[in-house]
Structure formats: structure tokens, C-alpha cells
Tab-separated table of C-alpha atoms in Angstrom:
chain	number	residue	atom	x	y	z
R	16	MET	CA	0.147	0.016	0.192
R	17	THR	CA	1.628	3.280	-0.686
R	18	VAL	CA	0.618	6.408	1.669
R	19	SER	CA	0.353	10.023	0.165
R	20	VAL	CA	1.860	12.548	2.015
R	21	LEU	CA	0.714	16.481	2.619
R	22	LEU	CA	3.876	18.765	3.249
R	23	ALA	CA	3.507	21.935	5.404
R	24	ASP	CA	6.274	24.561	6.243
R	25	ASP	CA	5.976	27.608	5.837
R	26	GLN	CA	10.384	27.090	4.601
R	27	GLU	CA	10.519	25.530	1.101
R	28	LEU	CA	13.999	24.066	2.256
R	29	VAL	CA	12.898	22.328	4.878
R	30	ARG	CA	9.479	20.987	1.827
R	31	THR	CA	12.362	19.792	-0.656
R	32	GLY	CA	14.912	18.017	2.425
R	33	LEU	CA	10.904	16.681	2.954
R	34	ARG	CA	10.425	15.726	-0.067
R	35	ALA	CA	13.635	13.989	-0.826
R	36	ILE	CA	13.592	11.763	2.191
R	37	LEU	CA	9.948	10.742	1.181
R	38	GLY	CA	10.344	10.333	-2.136
R	39	ARG	CA	12.950	8.083	-2.353
R	40	HIS	CA	10.540	5.229	-1.177
R	41	ASP	CA	7.976	3.381	-3.965
R	42	ASP	CA	5.924	2.814	-0.940
R	43	ILE	CA	5.661	7.126	0.078
R	44	ASP	CA	3.931	9.649	-2.562
R	45	VAL	CA	4.490	13.372	-1.472
R	46	VAL	CA	0.294	14.632	-3.447
R	47	GLY	CA	1.348	18.205	-2.532
R	48	GLU	CA	2.751	21.079	-0.802
R	49	ALA	CA	1.297	24.150	1.175
R	50	GLY	CA	3.836	26.404	2.849
R	51	ASP	CA	1.032	28.322	5.703
R	52	GLY	CA	-2.275	25.942	7.516
R	53	GLU	CA	-4.690	27.739	4.865
R	54	GLN	CA	-3.387	25.641	2.034
R	55	ALA	CA	-2.953	22.718	4.013
R	56	VAL	CA	-6.476	23.053	5.669
R	57	ALA	CA	-7.614	23.616	1.612
R	58	LEU	CA	-5.163	20.940	0.501
R	59	ALA	CA	-6.242	18.335	2.477
R	60	ALA	CA	-10.127	18.226	1.755
R	61	ARG	CA	-9.117	18.004	-2.027
R	62	LEU	CA	-6.399	16.204	-2.236
R	63	ARG	CA	-7.170	13.499	0.999
R	64	PRO	CA	-3.807	12.069	1.666
R	65	ASP	CA	-3.665	9.439	4.494
R	66	VAL	CA	-0.479	11.841	6.155
R	67	VAL	CA	-0.072	15.906	6.772
R	68	VAL	CA	3.434	16.971	7.262
R	69	MET	CA	2.293	19.472	10.110
R	70	ASP	CA	4.760	22.393	11.135
R	71	ILE	CA	3.836	23.615	14.212
R	72	ARG	CA	4.633	27.316	13.609
R	73	MET	CA	4.505	28.418	10.393
R	74	PRO	CA	2.577	32.695	9.527
R	75	GLY	CA	-1.272	33.220	10.015
R	76	MET	CA	-3.157	30.095	10.013
R	77	ASP	CA	-0.682	27.538	12.006
R	78	GLY	CA	-0.464	24.622	12.611
R	79	LEU	CA	-2.632	23.686	15.364
R	80	GLN	CA	-4.912	25.979	14.034
R	81	ALA	CA	-4.719	23.867	11.169
R	82	THR	CA	-4.613	20.132	11.884
R	83	ARG	CA	-7.553	21.195	14.410
R	84	ARG	CA	-9.483	22.195	10.662
R	85	ILE	CA	-8.264	18.950	8.712
R	86	VAL	CA	-8.761	16.557	12.226
R	87	GLY	CA	-12.008	17.942	12.571
R	88	ASP	CA	-13.550	17.653	9.423
R	89	GLY	CA	-15.322	14.287	9.780
R	90	GLY	CA	-15.320	11.604	7.574
R	91	ARG	CA	-12.141	9.901	6.825
R	92	SER	CA	-9.820	12.781	7.289
R	93	PRO	CA	-6.035	12.555	6.982
R	94	ARG	CA	-3.878	11.487	10.084
R	95	VAL	CA	-1.891	14.436	11.339
R	96	LEU	CA	2.363	14.142	11.890
R	97	VAL	CA	3.244	17.157	13.502
R	98	LEU	CA	6.870	18.673	13.175
R	99	THR	CA	9.000	21.241	15.658
R	100	THR	CA	11.971	22.200	16.661
R	101	PHE	CA	10.992	20.392	20.256
R	102	ASP	CA	10.589	18.569	22.646
R	103	LEU	CA	8.566	20.051	25.016
R	104	ASP	CA	6.575	23.078	22.628
R	105	GLU	CA	4.610	23.361	24.695
R	106	TYR	CA	1.856	23.926	21.382
R	107	VAL	CA	2.489	19.854	21.031
R	108	TYR	CA	0.604	19.264	23.131
R	109	GLU	CA	-2.951	21.222	22.203
R	110	ALA	CA	-1.904	19.567	18.993
R	111	LEU	CA	-2.235	16.110	20.267
R	112	ARG	CA	-5.300	17.313	22.345
R	113	VAL	CA	-7.093	18.168	19.001
R	114	GLY	CA	-5.740	15.171	17.285
R	115	ALA	CA	-2.606	15.163	16.221
R	116	SER	CA	-1.733	11.300	15.551
R	117	GLY	CA	2.054	12.444	17.481
R	118	PHE	CA	5.243	14.658	17.597
R	119	LEU	CA	8.505	14.352	15.653
R	120	LEU	CA	11.064	17.215	15.897
R	121	LYS	CA	13.232	18.202	12.526
R	122	GLY	CA	16.103	16.718	14.155
R	123	ALA	CA	15.041	13.462	13.678
R	124	PRO	CA	17.256	11.434	11.471
R	125	ALA	CA	15.675	10.917	8.208
R	126	ASP	CA	15.032	6.646	9.070
R	127	GLU	CA	12.585	7.907	12.221
R	128	LEU	CA	10.752	10.491	9.787
R	129	LEU	CA	10.411	7.449	7.181
R	130	ARG	CA	9.454	5.353	10.659
R	131	ALA	CA	7.510	7.798	11.516
R	132	VAL	CA	4.922	9.084	8.892
R	133	ARG	CA	4.277	4.409	7.912
R	134	ALA	CA	3.224	4.703	11.723
R	135	VAL	CA	1.109	7.411	11.420
R	136	ALA	CA	-0.333	6.156	8.849
R	137	ASP	CA	-1.073	2.573	9.767
R	138	GLY	CA	-2.741	4.458	13.445
R	139	ASP	CA	-0.205	3.572	15.473
R	140	ALA	CA	1.799	5.704	17.798
R	141	LEU	CA	4.863	7.603	16.478
R	142	ILE	CA	6.059	8.509	19.610
R	143	SER	CA	8.832	6.420	21.033
R	144	PRO	CA	8.458	5.234	24.860
R	145	SER	CA	10.726	7.593	26.929
R	146	VAL	CA	9.260	10.507	25.038
R	147	THR	CA	5.971	9.601	25.406
R	148	ARG	CA	5.766	8.993	29.338
R	149	ARG	CA	7.779	12.970	29.659
R	150	LEU	CA	5.073	14.076	26.670
R	151	LEU	CA	1.827	12.693	28.713
R	152	ASP	CA	2.843	13.581	31.510
R	153	GLU	CA	3.495	16.542	31.071
R	154	PHE	CA	0.170	17.296	28.912
R	155	ALA	CA	-1.931	15.895	31.716
R	156	ALA	CA	-0.264	18.249	34.576
R	157	ARG	CA	-1.525	20.665	32.947
R	158	PRO	CA	-4.985	22.181	34.438
R	159	ARG	CA	-8.296	22.163	31.710
R	160	ALA	CA	-11.164	23.750	31.866
R	161	ASP	CA	-13.857	20.826	30.954
R	162	ALA	CA	-15.473	18.495	32.742
R	163	PRO	CA	-13.288	14.397	32.704
R	164	ARG	CA	-14.140	12.198	29.612
R	165	SER	CA	-15.268	8.975	30.229
R	166	ALA	CA	-13.227	5.922	28.648
R	167	PRO	CA	-16.268	3.274	27.887
R	168	LEU	CA	-13.192	0.814	29.765
R	169	ASP	CA	-16.402	-2.075	30.043
R	170	GLU	CA	-16.420	-2.722	26.663
R	171	LEU	CA	-13.305	-3.763	26.535
R	172	THR	CA	-11.896	-7.409	27.087
R	173	ALA	CA	-9.156	-8.053	30.096
R	174	ARG	CA	-6.342	-9.114	27.632
R	175	GLU	CA	-7.835	-5.673	26.282
R	176	ARG	CA	-7.581	-3.842	29.462
R	177	ASP	CA	-3.755	-5.817	29.512
R	178	VAL	CA	-3.162	-4.829	25.664
R	179	LEU	CA	-4.146	-0.673	27.256
R	180	ASP	CA	-1.995	-0.279	29.777
R	181	LEU	CA	0.877	-1.473	28.454
R	182	ILE	CA	0.354	0.803	25.409
R	183	ALA	CA	-0.468	3.621	27.979
R	184	LYS	CA	3.231	2.880	29.786
R	185	GLY	CA	4.322	3.334	25.549
R	186	ARG	CA	5.534	0.304	25.134
R	187	SER	CA	5.612	-0.609	21.526
R	188	ASN	CA	3.541	-3.474	20.620
R	189	PRO	CA	6.550	-6.070	19.750
R	190	GLU	CA	7.436	-5.352	23.687
R	191	ILE	CA	3.602	-5.514	24.062
R	192	ALA	CA	3.595	-8.827	22.414
R	193	GLU	CA	7.035	-10.553	24.293
R	194	GLU	CA	5.282	-9.133	27.132
R	195	LEU	CA	1.824	-10.953	27.164
R	196	VAL	CA	3.872	-14.085	25.311
R	197	VAL	CA	2.192	-13.149	21.699
R	198	THR	CA	2.316	-12.341	18.471
R	199	PRO	CA	2.419	-8.601	17.048
R	200	ALA	CA	0.063	-9.623	14.635
R	201	THR	CA	-2.308	-10.752	17.903
R	202	VAL	CA	-1.243	-7.534	19.878
R	203	LYS	CA	-1.898	-5.413	16.514
R	204	THR	CA	-5.213	-6.932	16.776
R	205	HIS	CA	-6.334	-5.965	20.537
R	206	VAL	CA	-4.806	-2.628	19.219
R	207	ALA	CA	-7.247	-1.709	16.773
R	208	HIS	CA	-10.688	-3.791	18.994
R	209	ILE	CA	-9.052	-1.055	21.188
R	210	LEU	CA	-8.705	1.480	19.684
R	211	MET	CA	-12.753	0.568	17.660
R	212	LYS	CA	-14.486	0.316	20.816
R	213	LEU	CA	-13.198	3.856	22.386
R	214	GLY	CA	-13.972	5.912	19.620
R	215	VAL	CA	-10.527	7.171	19.264
R	216	ARG	CA	-8.431	7.228	16.386
R	217	ASP	CA	-4.531	5.921	17.615
R	218	ARG	CA	-2.903	4.908	20.515
R	219	VAL	CA	-1.746	8.586	21.341
R	220	GLN	CA	-5.587	9.443	21.476
R	221	ALA	CA	-6.551	6.305	23.983
R	222	VAL	CA	-3.231	7.317	26.026
R	223	ILE	CA	-4.533	10.882	26.279
R	224	LEU	CA	-8.730	9.798	26.782
R	225	LEU	CA	-7.021	7.845	29.717
R	226	TYR	CA	-5.473	10.424	31.076
R	227	GLU	CA	-8.821	12.897	31.154
R	228	SER	CA	-10.994	10.216	32.902
R	229	GLY	CA	-8.731	9.910	35.448
R	230	VAL	CA	-7.976	6.347	34.876
R	231	ILE	CA	-3.974	6.457	34.915
R	232	GLU	CA	-2.449	9.790	36.644
R	233	PRO	CA	0.756	11.771	35.768
R	234	GLY	CA	4.171	9.736	36.980
R	235	ARG	CA	2.725	6.808	36.784
R	236	SER	CA	4.915	3.631	35.134
């Protein structure tokens, strides 16, 4: 399966570099480029890419506003991979809240970018376990004005709860498979069922739901 990608960054040189990296691989097709958030929203609606690689800081409509518009567009909206210069950029937390599937540092190596795009397209988490813990602990510690969300955990089987607990700890599918003594394919099936039952798009959103519902607390390992 070919993953279609839209690049959104206000620096042409950055977009050129991203296109060069992604374009070398047969399973990835860069279908468009946007220089700001407004263009990204318009192209995402017209091209319907699988993944939008989104710079968070752009003039006019920034990546945060654009992510909210793209993810909230309804139907089979693209997944958003947020690019940031700093690994604790305050905008990253809000980007995850509004529906981004994760984030990637602009200084990340090429192979990490490729893994991230493929993971997001596959509905997986792209954030490494160590960053997941730091990011989500900080995210959850921030005050919120809205009421706690409800997580329909009663619909999950005991094994799905085990898998979800390990996802919340930042474990990858292979790590979960090893710990539960099952195959990676079995874990992937469990993850798909979990996302469907919780009504979320991906692993990152599932963990955020657990934090926002109070099921797990900041600092839990």
C-alpha cells in the first residue's frame, strides 16, 4: 500500500528536504506541499492524503489551527504528524489534544521520519516510549477547564485492558507481544479493537483519553 503525504511547512528548503527523503521510497507518495496552515487545510480537503506532515509554527494559520480543522473535518480525515523544533514545545500538547497522531523533532534522522510517517498511516503511535511518558505526563499535569471525559473501559476484554495498560506505559507492539507472550499480529488486532471500542483514532488519543478520564495519573510508570 502506498502512503500519500502532504507536506506543510513555511520554509521551502525544509519541504524540499522532506520531499527528497520521502520520495526515494516506493511506498510513499508526496502528493502536495503547503506553505502555511490555510493552504494545508485546503489541500488536505482536496487531496485527502493519508498523512499530513505539519509544521507547528507557521505565519497566518499555524499548524495547531490547521490540525484542528483537518482532523475535525469529518469522514476519513488525514492523520497529522506534527513537526516541531523543540521536544517540549507547548503547542505540541494542544496539537495532540485536538487530534494530531503524534510529533517528530525537525532534527530527527531520515529513518525516523520514514518510520513516523508509516506508523501514523498505519494508525500506530510514532512517539518513542521514553518521550511518550514525558510528553503525556506533562500534558496530563496541565489544568483543563472542561469536564473529565468518560472512557468506556467496560467494553474491553481483560486481554484488551492488559494491552491498553502497556500502551499507556509507552510500550511498542513488539514489546507488548513479548511481555504478554503473543504474536505482534495478535497485539495489532487487540489494538485495533481497543481503538474502535474507545472511539479514538490512534494509540496517542487512547492514552490521552485515559489521562483525561482520570483512569491513569501523571507520573504512573
